[in-house]
Every structure is written in structure tokens, then in C-alpha cells.
Amino acid sequence: MGRIFWTLLGCGAAFSVCAQDISLRHDLDGKALDTLATLVLRFNDGLKGKGRVVLQDARGLENRHVLPHLALLDPDDSMEFFGTRPRFRPLHEVMREGGQKLDAAMFYPQVADAADDASGRIQALPMGLALPVLFTNRSAMRKAGLDPDQPIKTWLDLQKVAGELYDHGEKCPLTTVRFAWIHSENVSMQAGEPLVAKQGSAQQVLANGMVNVKHLALLASWQKSRYFHYSGPGREGNRRFLSGECALLTGESSLYADVKRAGIDFGVTALPHYDDVYAPKPADVLPDGAGLWVLAGHKKPEYKLAASFISFLMRPEVQKEWVHATSYLPMTPGAVTALRDSGMPQQLLDATQKRLSVSRKGSTRPKHGPIRDRLHEFLGEEVNFVWTTGRAAKEALDNAVRRVNAAIAPPAKAAAAGKR
């Protein structure tokens, strides 16, 4: 038994000690975990006992404060993974020191934009990205007398469908996941309203623009009418759609594989948009999601092994296997080429390639770091008052913006703001 165990972990002889171990923390399950475990085993085998990557399930840890070397997570989940917000090392720096090639030009522009800093340098490996989409339960729609093939293009279209579902006995017509990303960042992006703007040398968050206030007020009216059911700021709504409890879900394209495995008769379409704003851009949605982050505080040989593992994950044939199993977005043009013969719909690959190839020049999306962390944190807290106390949408968003800008302001300005 000992021999088999150690062989599976990638070390040759029974009870042998690997030359170098690095840990990778995750919260995956199902097919995604199986695929990652297979890839890790393949990488470890290639090292021939000189090192190994060890998977570490975040849900079974007694001491989360002992940091791993790598973590596959959305930064929003840092507190859940670690019990605190740990310090990450920029990926571009780790790869350079480890003698491995990595720069933003290797990725699709929109993929790089989701994982870089303000200077365009890659901060984490964007291997868990998705696009915001609308999932529909076609059986529930037919039961309500609706045509499941009728396009739902705008938020008004969605309101009509949700109303019909409710009128025909559907208790949860619509829910959502990742509220801040889908219903703030992407709604702003489609309407051409920046979420972040320069104010002198500092940045200011503008998440209380006209379209954001309008949208949150609309959702609040849907909640009162029982058309919309808020499930939480994270991915809590996925379970409600997969179980059939909710008929519609504004969610992540990466749920596609799980919905398919669940045996649901489903449809997936573009995220709805507002067509009554100036020059709407319905296709301008933002890829986002989990990245493979490198934790600070480890030794140089460990970082060198981590860099080699990340280069392995960048190989087109490895990306092909990962994307096909998980429905996450391909990171590079080479990955899409490798996927062409995988059985994935060519139309889907063409649409994905078209969106991810759009230049990131002039991007106004909040970058991973203090601004985005605070925006998601405070927006989640303030929006909750809209559902639970009936707080006005504008007041909730104004409060969130005020709190974010006070938190990210330089110390002198923050102190002055606190006195007012």
C-alpha cells in the first residue's frame, strides 16, 4: 500500500522522499478535480522523483494560516481559503526568476487584462476564467408556455420571462452568482460607463453611475415581485439552478460542464443588456474568475519548481484537456487551435476567440488588488441592505463608493475624509 501511495504522488520508491515538494491549495471537486489531479500526476511523473506538486483541499484543513506555495482561487475567496488576506507574489516575477518565459503577449488580450496589473504584467495564471452568461431551464420555460428558443436580449426581455415563470407557479424564476462582477462590472462595461477613473495621481471608484443605480433599482423591484431571488455574493446560486429550484441564472460560462452533467435541458445565451443607453456594447463582457496564485514567503528552489509547473500548464495540449473538462476559457490562441478537434462546437470556439481577441487598450476594469477587493466587499455588504431592509439603490451604491474611496485613499486624504 505504501509503495502505491508514494508512486501516485510522483516519487518512485516506497517511502522515498521527494527532492522538492510544493503544495497547491484548491476547493475543486468532481471532474475539475479529477482533471487537475491527472495533470499534476503527469507533471510529477516527468520529474522522475526530483520534485512533486501536492494537492491540498482547502475544505479539509485544520490550520489555514500555514500558506501553500500555490492556490487556485478567485481573490474574493482569500478569507475563506486562508482566514486572512495573504500576500501573493506576482507571477511574472516568479517566472522570470525561475527561468521560464511568461509575458502578457502570450495570452489573449482580454485574458491578460483579467490577470495583469496597471502596468500590464501578469499577476496570476488565469486558468479558471469564464464569461458572464444567462442559463435557462428550457423545461421550466415550456411548462410556463414560453418558447425556450425565443431570444432574451435585454433586461426588459428577462423581466417579462421571469414574470411569466412566476405567474405559472415558478417559485424562483431567477437567481444569480458573483453579484459584484456580473451586476456591477459587466453592466457598467456594456453601457460604456467606467467603474474606475483617475483623479489626479489616485484612482476613484465610480460604481454608482446612472446605469448601476438603474440596474440595482430594477433588481430590487424584481425581488419585491418575487421574480428575482438573491442567493449571496458568491457562487451560492449555482446549486439552486443545478437542482432545478431556480429556472434562470445569471452566472459563469464555466458552469456549462456541470449543467450538462446534471442532465438539465438547458440553454445558455449572452448576458442581457440595456438597449436604452447611449451606444450600448452588449458583447463587451469581462472574463473573470479563478487564477493560480503564487504565495509569498517560500524558498527559491520551491518557486523554481512552481514556475516549471506553470509552464507545463501553459502547454496547448494541457490547456485543451483542462478546458474540455471544466469549460473554463482557453488562455492562449494555441489552446483554441488544440480544441478545434475536441468535439466542442466550432461556433462556440469562434465566439470565444472573437471576444478574447479584443484589444485591452483603454481598459477601465478594476485590477486585482485593494480597489477591487474593497469594491466587491463593500458592494456585497451594502447591496444586502437593499434586499433585507428596502434601502434605496442609490443610497446603497453611494455608500459602497464612499467606503471604497475612503479605504483606498492616501493616508492624509483618508484622514481628512474621516473628519468631514
GROMACS .gro file of C-alpha atoms in nm:
model
  420
    1MET     CA    1   0.000   0.000   0.000
    2GLY     CA    2   0.283   0.240   0.088
    3ARG     CA    3   0.453   0.181  -0.244
    4ILE     CA    4   0.132   0.253  -0.438
    5PHE     CA    5   0.063   0.568  -0.234
    6TRP     CA    6   0.404   0.718  -0.293
    7THR     CA    7   0.405   0.621  -0.658
    8LEU     CA    8   0.074   0.803  -0.708
    9LEU     CA    9   0.225   1.113  -0.553
   10GLY     CA   10   0.507   1.102  -0.804
   11CYS     CA   11   0.800   0.961  -0.604
   12GLY     CA   12   0.950   0.634  -0.726
   13ALA     CA   13   1.032   0.406  -0.432
   14ALA     CA   14   0.818   0.325  -0.131
   15PHE     CA   15   0.856   0.584   0.146
   16SER     CA   16   1.114   0.776  -0.056
   17VAL     CA   17   1.146   1.150   0.000
   18CYS     CA   18   1.097   1.381  -0.297
   19ALA     CA   19   1.374   1.630  -0.358
   20GLN     CA   20   1.129   1.919  -0.358
   21ASP     CA   21   0.762   1.945  -0.261
   22ILE     CA   22   0.527   2.232  -0.334
   23SER     CA   23   0.163   2.246  -0.229
   24LEU     CA   24  -0.133   2.363  -0.438
   25ARG     CA   25  -0.445   2.459  -0.242
   26HIS     CA   26  -0.786   2.439  -0.412
   27ASP     CA   27  -1.155   2.380  -0.345
   28LEU     CA   28  -1.234   2.184  -0.661
   29ASP     CA   29  -1.442   1.869  -0.682
   30GLY     CA   30  -1.590   1.644  -0.949
   31LYS     CA   31  -1.448   1.648  -1.300
   32ALA     CA   32  -1.238   1.959  -1.244
   33LEU     CA   33  -1.056   1.796  -0.951
   34ASP     CA   34  -1.010   1.470  -1.140
   35THR     CA   35  -0.856   1.657  -1.431
   36LEU     CA   36  -0.625   1.868  -1.215
   37ALA     CA   37  -0.512   1.556  -1.026
   38THR     CA   38  -0.438   1.382  -1.357
   39LEU     CA   39  -0.233   1.677  -1.481
   40VAL     CA   40  -0.042   1.701  -1.154
   41LEU     CA   41   0.037   1.328  -1.166
   42ARG     CA   42   0.164   1.365  -1.524
   43PHE     CA   43   0.386   1.659  -1.427
   44ASN     CA   44   0.520   1.475  -1.122
   45ASP     CA   45   0.597   1.166  -1.328
   46GLY     CA   46   0.803   1.383  -1.563
   47LEU     CA   47   1.018   1.500  -1.274
   48LYS     CA   48   1.129   1.140  -1.202
   49GLY     CA   49   1.145   1.186  -0.826
   50LYS     CA   50   1.320   1.525  -0.834
   51GLY     CA   51   1.013   1.703  -0.700
   52ARG     CA   52   0.636   1.697  -0.688
   53VAL     CA   53   0.326   1.909  -0.664
   54VAL     CA   54   0.094   1.803  -0.380
   55LEU     CA   55  -0.276   1.890  -0.397
   56GLN     CA   56  -0.430   2.033  -0.080
   57ASP     CA   57  -0.808   2.060  -0.037
   58ALA     CA   58  -0.889   2.389   0.137
   59ARG     CA   59  -1.204   2.242   0.292
   60GLY     CA   60  -1.020   1.981   0.500
   61LEU     CA   61  -0.750   2.199   0.653
   62GLU     CA   62  -0.714   2.243   1.027
   63ASN     CA   63  -0.470   2.534   1.001
   64ARG     CA   64  -0.541   2.761   0.707
   65HIS     CA   65  -0.274   3.010   0.815
   66VAL     CA   66   0.006   2.775   0.703
   67LEU     CA   67   0.037   2.904   0.348
   68PRO     CA   68   0.077   2.675   0.047
   69HIS     CA   69   0.304   2.759  -0.244
   70LEU     CA   70   0.019   2.789  -0.496
   71ALA     CA   71  -0.354   2.849  -0.466
   72LEU     CA   72  -0.621   2.820  -0.733
   73LEU     CA   73  -0.873   3.078  -0.627
   74ASP     CA   74  -1.058   3.398  -0.700
   75PRO     CA   75  -0.907   3.667  -0.476
   76ASP     CA   76  -1.259   3.730  -0.341
   77ASP     CA   77  -1.222   3.390  -0.172
   78SER     CA   78  -0.899   3.471   0.012
   79MET     CA   79  -1.062   3.492   0.353
   80GLU     CA   80  -1.232   3.156   0.302
   81PHE     CA   81  -0.911   2.992   0.183
   82PHE     CA   82  -0.670   3.140   0.436
   83GLY     CA   83  -0.868   3.305   0.716
   84THR     CA   84  -0.691   3.629   0.621
   85ARG     CA   85  -0.571   3.810   0.309
   86PRO     CA   86  -0.223   3.667   0.241
   87ARG     CA   87   0.045   3.829   0.029
   88PHE     CA   88   0.090   3.700  -0.327
   89ARG     CA   89   0.398   3.717  -0.543
   90PRO     CA   90   0.347   3.848  -0.898
   91LEU     CA   91   0.360   3.558  -1.142
   92HIS     CA   92   0.572   3.744  -1.397
   93GLU     CA   93   0.840   3.789  -1.130
   94VAL     CA   94   0.834   3.423  -1.021
   95MET     CA   95   0.857   3.302  -1.381
   96ARG     CA   96   1.147   3.534  -1.463
   97GLU     CA   97   1.342   3.421  -1.157
   98GLY     CA   98   1.263   3.058  -1.239
   99GLY     CA   99   1.398   3.091  -1.593
  100GLN     CA  100   1.058   3.037  -1.757
  101LYS     CA  101   0.904   3.252  -2.030
  102LEU     CA  102   0.585   3.439  -1.950
  103ASP     CA  103   0.453   3.771  -2.074
  104ALA     CA  104   0.114   3.922  -2.149
  105ALA     CA  105   0.158   3.880  -2.526
  106MET     CA  106   0.131   3.502  -2.486
  107PHE     CA  107  -0.232   3.534  -2.374
  108TYR     CA  108  -0.546   3.658  -2.545
  109PRO     CA  109  -0.570   4.033  -2.474
  110GLN     CA  110  -0.889   4.003  -2.267
  111VAL     CA  111  -0.744   3.712  -2.069
  112ALA     CA  112  -0.432   3.913  -1.991
  113ASP     CA  113  -0.650   4.209  -1.890
  114ALA     CA  114  -0.819   3.989  -1.630
  115ALA     CA  115  -0.490   3.887  -1.470
  116ASP     CA  116  -0.249   4.178  -1.510
  117ASP     CA  117  -0.166   4.485  -1.303
  118ALA     CA  118  -0.187   4.851  -1.406
  119SER     CA  119   0.146   4.811  -1.589
  120GLY     CA  120   0.026   4.511  -1.793
  121ARG     CA  121   0.230   4.250  -1.603
  122ILE     CA  122   0.068   3.911  -1.536
  123GLN     CA  123  -0.009   3.860  -1.167
  124ALA     CA  124  -0.155   3.505  -1.172
  125LEU     CA  125  -0.214   3.226  -1.423
  126PRO     CA  126  -0.574   3.289  -1.547
  127MET     CA  127  -0.671   2.922  -1.578
  128GLY     CA  128  -1.018   2.950  -1.421
  129LEU     CA  129  -1.181   3.230  -1.620
  130ALA     CA  130  -1.537   3.248  -1.750
  131LEU     CA  131  -1.768   3.494  -1.923
  132PRO     CA  132  -2.098   3.613  -1.773
  133VAL     CA  133  -2.396   3.442  -1.939
  134LEU     CA  134  -2.764   3.363  -1.886
  135PHE     CA  135  -2.857   3.000  -1.824
  136THR     CA  136  -3.217   2.893  -1.885
  137ASN     CA  137  -3.404   2.580  -1.782
  138ARG     CA  138  -3.585   2.501  -2.105
  139SER     CA  139  -3.826   2.255  -1.940
  140ALA     CA  140  -3.939   2.518  -1.689
  141MET     CA  141  -3.992   2.768  -1.969
  142ARG     CA  142  -4.203   2.527  -2.175
  143LYS     CA  143  -4.408   2.448  -1.863
  144ALA     CA  144  -4.485   2.821  -1.837
  145GLY     CA  145  -4.591   2.836  -2.201
  146LEU     CA  146  -4.274   3.015  -2.312
  147ASP     CA  147  -4.070   2.943  -2.622
  148PRO     CA  148  -3.723   2.844  -2.492
  149ASP     CA  149  -3.573   2.941  -2.828
  150GLN     CA  150  -3.706   3.297  -2.811
  151PRO     CA  151  -3.401   3.525  -2.758
  152ILE     CA  152  -3.366   3.707  -2.426
  153LYS     CA  153  -3.155   4.003  -2.531
  154THR     CA  154  -3.232   4.280  -2.284
  155TRP     CA  155  -3.303   4.308  -1.913
  156LEU     CA  156  -3.662   4.402  -2.004
  157ASP     CA  157  -3.691   4.077  -2.201
  158LEU     CA  158  -3.566   3.892  -1.892
  159GLN     CA  159  -3.820   4.069  -1.673
  160LYS     CA  160  -4.103   3.951  -1.898
  161VAL     CA  161  -3.979   3.591  -1.894
  162ALA     CA  162  -3.928   3.591  -1.516
  163GLY     CA  163  -4.278   3.734  -1.470
  164GLU     CA  164  -4.434   3.462  -1.685
  165LEU     CA  165  -4.245   3.195  -1.494
  166TYR     CA  166  -4.366   3.334  -1.161
  167ASP     CA  167  -4.726   3.366  -1.284
  168HIS     CA  168  -4.718   2.998  -1.384
  169GLY     CA  169  -4.608   2.877  -1.041
  170GLU     CA  170  -4.228   2.901  -1.056
  171LYS     CA  171  -4.119   2.993  -0.702
  172CYS     CA  172  -3.768   3.103  -0.803
  173PRO     CA  173  -3.770   3.239  -1.158
  174LEU     CA  174  -3.422   3.397  -1.144
  175THR     CA  175  -3.112   3.393  -0.926
  176THR     CA  176  -2.750   3.494  -0.976
  177VAL     CA  177  -2.392   3.432  -0.871
  178ARG     CA  178  -2.097   3.669  -0.823
  179PHE     CA  179  -2.315   3.977  -0.799
  180ALA     CA  180  -2.041   4.243  -0.799
  181TRP     CA  181  -1.880   4.111  -1.117
  182ILE     CA  182  -2.195   4.034  -1.316
  183HIS     CA  183  -2.431   4.309  -1.198
  184SER     CA  184  -2.184   4.592  -1.148
  185GLU     CA  185  -1.868   4.546  -1.352
  186ASN     CA  186  -2.035   4.394  -1.658
  187VAL     CA  187  -2.345   4.613  -1.656
  188SER     CA  188  -2.114   4.918  -1.649
  189MET     CA  189  -1.895   4.774  -1.923
  190GLN     CA  190  -2.187   4.707  -2.158
  191ALA     CA  191  -2.313   5.063  -2.107
  192GLY     CA  192  -1.970   5.219  -2.158
  193GLU     CA  193  -1.957   5.360  -1.803
  194PRO     CA  194  -1.613   5.317  -1.639
  195LEU     CA  195  -1.601   5.174  -1.287
  196VAL     CA  196  -1.262   5.326  -1.210
  197ALA     CA  197  -1.125   5.666  -1.313
  198LYS     CA  198  -0.809   5.865  -1.245
  199GLN     CA  199  -0.842   6.157  -1.002
  200GLY     CA  200  -0.503   6.324  -1.021
  201SER     CA  201  -0.248   6.060  -0.927
  202ALA     CA  202  -0.505   5.846  -0.743
  203GLN     CA  203  -0.789   5.624  -0.863
  204GLN     CA  204  -1.153   5.666  -0.773
  205VAL     CA  205  -1.430   5.405  -0.794
  206LEU     CA  206  -1.744   5.508  -0.984
  207ALA     CA  207  -1.975   5.214  -0.919
  208ASN     CA  208  -2.272   5.445  -0.854
  209GLY     CA  209  -2.321   5.571  -1.209
  210MET     CA  210  -2.662   5.604  -1.371
  211VAL     CA  211  -2.676   5.256  -1.522
  212ASN     CA  212  -2.568   5.091  -1.195
  213VAL     CA  213  -2.835   5.273  -0.994
  214LYS     CA  214  -3.097   5.192  -1.257
  215HIS     CA  215  -2.998   4.827  -1.263
  216LEU     CA  216  -2.995   4.775  -0.887
  217ALA     CA  217  -3.331   4.951  -0.857
  218LEU     CA  218  -3.471   4.719  -1.125
  219LEU     CA  219  -3.344   4.409  -0.944
  220ALA     CA  220  -3.491   4.540  -0.618
  221SER     CA  221  -3.831   4.570  -0.787
  222TRP     CA  222  -3.794   4.213  -0.919
  223GLN     CA  223  -3.709   4.093  -0.569
  224LYS     CA  224  -4.026   4.253  -0.429
  225SER     CA  225  -4.228   4.088  -0.707
  226ARG     CA  226  -4.059   3.751  -0.632
  227TYR     CA  227  -3.912   3.738  -0.983
  228PHE     CA  228  -3.557   3.753  -0.850
  229HIS     CA  229  -3.407   3.568  -0.553
  230TYR     CA  230  -3.069   3.679  -0.423
  231SER     CA  231  -2.857   3.380  -0.320
  232GLY     CA  232  -2.548   3.559  -0.185
  233PRO     CA  233  -2.243   3.745  -0.320
  234GLY     CA  234  -2.052   3.432  -0.427
  235ARG     CA  235  -2.148   3.117  -0.616
  236GLU     CA  236  -2.433   3.009  -0.389
  237GLY     CA  237  -2.685   3.039  -0.675
  238ASN     CA  238  -2.523   2.760  -0.880
  239ARG     CA  239  -2.668   2.491  -0.655
  240ARG     CA  240  -3.018   2.638  -0.686
  241PHE     CA  241  -3.005   2.628  -1.066
  242LEU     CA  242  -2.842   2.285  -1.088
  243SER     CA  243  -3.107   2.138  -0.856
  244GLY     CA  244  -3.389   2.285  -1.063
  245GLU     CA  245  -3.501   2.513  -0.780
  246CYS     CA  246  -3.445   2.826  -0.993
  247ALA     CA  247  -3.532   2.843  -1.363
  248LEU     CA  248  -3.290   3.116  -1.473
  249LEU     CA  249  -2.937   3.201  -1.365
  250THR     CA  250  -2.709   3.489  -1.450
  251GLY     CA  251  -2.381   3.311  -1.398
  252GLU     CA  252  -2.044   3.198  -1.529
  253SER     CA  253  -1.997   3.020  -1.862
  254SER     CA  254  -1.776   2.767  -1.681
  255LEU     CA  255  -2.089   2.615  -1.521
  256TYR     CA  256  -2.167   2.471  -1.865
  257ALA     CA  257  -1.992   2.139  -1.795
  258ASP     CA  258  -2.171   2.090  -1.461
  259VAL     CA  259  -2.513   2.179  -1.607
  260LYS     CA  260  -2.457   1.932  -1.889
  261ARG     CA  261  -2.356   1.657  -1.647
  262ALA     CA  262  -2.664   1.733  -1.434
  263GLY     CA  263  -2.885   1.625  -1.724
  264ILE     CA  264  -3.081   1.952  -1.737
  265ASP     CA  265  -3.246   2.055  -2.064
  266PHE     CA  266  -3.082   2.396  -2.069
  267GLY     CA  267  -2.992   2.690  -2.285
  268VAL     CA  268  -2.707   2.937  -2.248
  269THR     CA  269  -2.715   3.283  -2.405
  270ALA     CA  270  -2.533   3.614  -2.380
  271LEU     CA  271  -2.576   3.829  -2.070
  272PRO     CA  272  -2.873   4.066  -2.119
  273HIS     CA  273  -2.802   4.438  -2.167
  274TYR     CA  274  -2.977   4.775  -2.167
  275ASP     CA  275  -3.062   4.896  -2.516
  276ASP     CA  276  -3.180   5.240  -2.398
  277VAL     CA  277  -2.834   5.371  -2.304
  278TYR     CA  278  -2.610   5.566  -2.539
  279ALA     CA  279  -2.414   5.333  -2.773
  280PRO     CA  280  -2.463   5.006  -2.581
  281LYS     CA  281  -2.197   4.739  -2.625
  282PRO     CA  282  -2.370   4.411  -2.532
  283ALA     CA  283  -2.074   4.195  -2.638
  284ASP     CA  284  -1.825   4.384  -2.418
  285VAL     CA  285  -1.839   4.150  -2.121
  286LEU     CA  286  -1.543   4.084  -1.894
  287PRO     CA  287  -1.378   3.744  -1.848
  288ASP     CA  288  -1.307   3.680  -1.484
  289GLY     CA  289  -1.262   3.403  -1.231
  290ALA     CA  290  -1.001   3.197  -1.057
  291GLY     CA  291  -0.629   3.221  -1.116
  292LEU     CA  292  -0.335   3.017  -0.997
  293TRP     CA  293  -0.168   3.249  -0.748
  294VAL     CA  294   0.183   3.216  -0.603
  295LEU     CA  295   0.205   3.276  -0.229
  296ALA     CA  296   0.483   3.476  -0.067
  297GLY     CA  297   0.727   3.352   0.196
  298HIS     CA  298   0.878   3.042   0.034
  299LYS     CA  299   1.224   2.938  -0.083
  300LYS     CA  300   1.388   2.996  -0.420
  301PRO     CA  301   1.402   2.624  -0.525
  302GLU     CA  302   1.031   2.593  -0.445
  303TYR     CA  303   0.949   2.891  -0.664
  304LYS     CA  304   1.160   2.743  -0.944
  305LEU     CA  305   0.954   2.423  -0.930
  306ALA     CA  306   0.632   2.630  -0.926
  307ALA     CA  307   0.749   2.815  -1.239
  308SER     CA  308   0.812   2.483  -1.417
  309PHE     CA  309   0.466   2.359  -1.323
  310ILE     CA  310   0.303   2.677  -1.456
  311SER     CA  311   0.494   2.640  -1.785
  312PHE     CA  312   0.357   2.285  -1.803
  313LEU     CA  313   0.002   2.414  -1.756
  314MET     CA  314   0.054   2.665  -2.039
  315ARG     CA  315   0.115   2.391  -2.298
  316PRO     CA  316  -0.164   2.388  -2.560
  317GLU     CA  317  -0.233   2.016  -2.519
  318VAL     CA  318  -0.261   2.059  -2.139
  319GLN     CA  319  -0.491   2.360  -2.178
  320LYS     CA  320  -0.704   2.158  -2.419
  321GLU     CA  321  -0.755   1.884  -2.162
  322TRP     CA  322  -0.830   2.134  -1.883
  323VAL     CA  323  -1.074   2.348  -2.085
  324HIS     CA  324  -1.258   2.049  -2.230
  325ALA     CA  325  -1.319   1.904  -1.883
  326THR     CA  326  -1.401   2.226  -1.697
  327SER     CA  327  -1.548   2.472  -1.953
  328TYR     CA  328  -1.307   2.740  -1.835
  329LEU     CA  329  -1.186   2.981  -2.103
  330PRO     CA  330  -0.876   2.897  -2.307
  331MET     CA  331  -0.587   3.125  -2.217
  332THR     CA  332  -0.398   3.136  -2.547
  333PRO     CA  333  -0.460   3.110  -2.924
  334GLY     CA  334  -0.267   2.783  -2.919
  335ALA     CA  335  -0.522   2.636  -2.681
  336VAL     CA  336  -0.812   2.723  -2.915
  337THR     CA  337  -0.627   2.563  -3.206
  338ALA     CA  338  -0.581   2.248  -2.996
  339LEU     CA  339  -0.953   2.249  -2.908
  340ARG     CA  340  -1.069   2.254  -3.270
  341ASP     CA  341  -1.073   1.873  -3.288
  342SER     CA  342  -1.202   1.816  -2.932
  343GLY     CA  343  -1.572   1.797  -3.018
  344MET     CA  344  -1.653   2.142  -2.877
  345PRO     CA  345  -1.896   2.339  -3.100
  346GLN     CA  346  -1.699   2.540  -3.356
  347GLN     CA  347  -1.945   2.828  -3.324
  348LEU     CA  348  -1.871   2.849  -2.951
  349LEU     CA  349  -1.496   2.845  -3.011
  350ASP     CA  350  -1.529   3.115  -3.278
  351ALA     CA  351  -1.734   3.338  -3.048
  352THR     CA  352  -1.490   3.284  -2.760
  353GLN     CA  353  -1.191   3.363  -2.977
  354LYS     CA  354  -1.357   3.679  -3.111
  355ARG     CA  355  -1.431   3.817  -2.764
  356LEU     CA  356  -1.098   3.725  -2.607
  357SER     CA  357  -0.904   3.875  -2.900
  358VAL     CA  358  -1.040   4.227  -2.845
  359SER     CA  359  -0.766   4.472  -2.753
  360ARG     CA  360  -0.734   4.565  -2.388
  361LYS     CA  361  -0.618   4.917  -2.478
  362GLY     CA  362  -0.806   5.176  -2.274
  363SER     CA  363  -0.939   4.915  -2.031
  364THR     CA  364  -1.113   5.062  -1.725
  365ARG     CA  365  -1.180   4.737  -1.538
  366PRO     CA  366  -1.067   4.728  -1.174
  367LYS     CA  367  -0.747   4.528  -1.136
  368HIS     CA  368  -0.695   4.259  -0.872
  369GLY     CA  369  -0.577   4.432  -0.560
  370PRO     CA  370  -0.705   4.671  -0.290
  371ILE     CA  371  -0.951   4.859  -0.514
  372ARG     CA  372  -1.129   4.553  -0.647
  373ASP     CA  373  -1.114   4.370  -0.314
  374ARG     CA  374  -1.278   4.662  -0.135
  375LEU     CA  375  -1.530   4.720  -0.415
  376HIS     CA  376  -1.656   4.361  -0.400
  377GLU     CA  377  -1.650   4.353  -0.020
  378PHE     CA  378  -1.835   4.680   0.038
  379LEU     CA  379  -2.071   4.636  -0.256
  380GLY     CA  380  -2.173   4.296  -0.119
  381GLU     CA  381  -2.242   4.444   0.223
  382GLU     CA  382  -2.435   4.748   0.102
  383VAL     CA  383  -2.639   4.563  -0.160
  384ASN     CA  384  -2.752   4.319   0.108
  385PHE     CA  385  -2.937   4.608   0.275
  386VAL     CA  386  -3.134   4.656  -0.047
  387TRP     CA  387  -3.272   4.303  -0.019
  388THR     CA  388  -3.319   4.292   0.358
  389THR     CA  389  -3.424   4.645   0.457
  390GLY     CA  390  -3.552   4.802   0.137
  391ARG     CA  391  -3.266   5.054   0.125
  392ALA     CA  392  -3.275   5.263  -0.194
  393ALA     CA  393  -3.040   5.152  -0.470
  394LYS     CA  394  -2.869   5.491  -0.499
  395GLU     CA  395  -2.807   5.514  -0.125
  396ALA     CA  396  -2.656   5.164  -0.117
  397LEU     CA  397  -2.424   5.233  -0.412
  398ASP     CA  398  -2.326   5.578  -0.284
  399ASN     CA  399  -2.235   5.421   0.050
  400ALA     CA  400  -2.029   5.148  -0.119
  401VAL     CA  401  -1.839   5.400  -0.333
  402ARG     CA  402  -1.774   5.632  -0.038
  403ARG     CA  403  -1.637   5.343   0.170
  404VAL     CA  404  -1.416   5.210  -0.111
  405ASN     CA  405  -1.269   5.551  -0.195
  406ALA     CA  406  -1.203   5.626   0.172
  407ALA     CA  407  -1.029   5.290   0.215
  408ILE     CA  408  -0.801   5.330  -0.088
  409ALA     CA  409  -0.723   5.699  -0.042
  410PRO     CA  410  -0.370   5.805   0.058
  411PRO     CA  411  -0.340   5.834   0.441
  412ALA     CA  412  -0.359   6.214   0.451
  413LYS     CA  413  -0.666   6.228   0.231
  414ALA     CA  414  -0.829   5.940   0.416
  415ALA     CA  415  -0.783   6.121   0.748
  416ALA     CA  416  -0.932   6.438   0.605
  417ALA     CA  417  -1.227   6.244   0.462
  418GLY     CA  418  -1.290   6.087   0.803
  419LYS     CA  419  -1.320   6.430   0.970
  420ARG     CA  420  -1.591   6.551   0.732
   0.00000   0.00000   0.00000
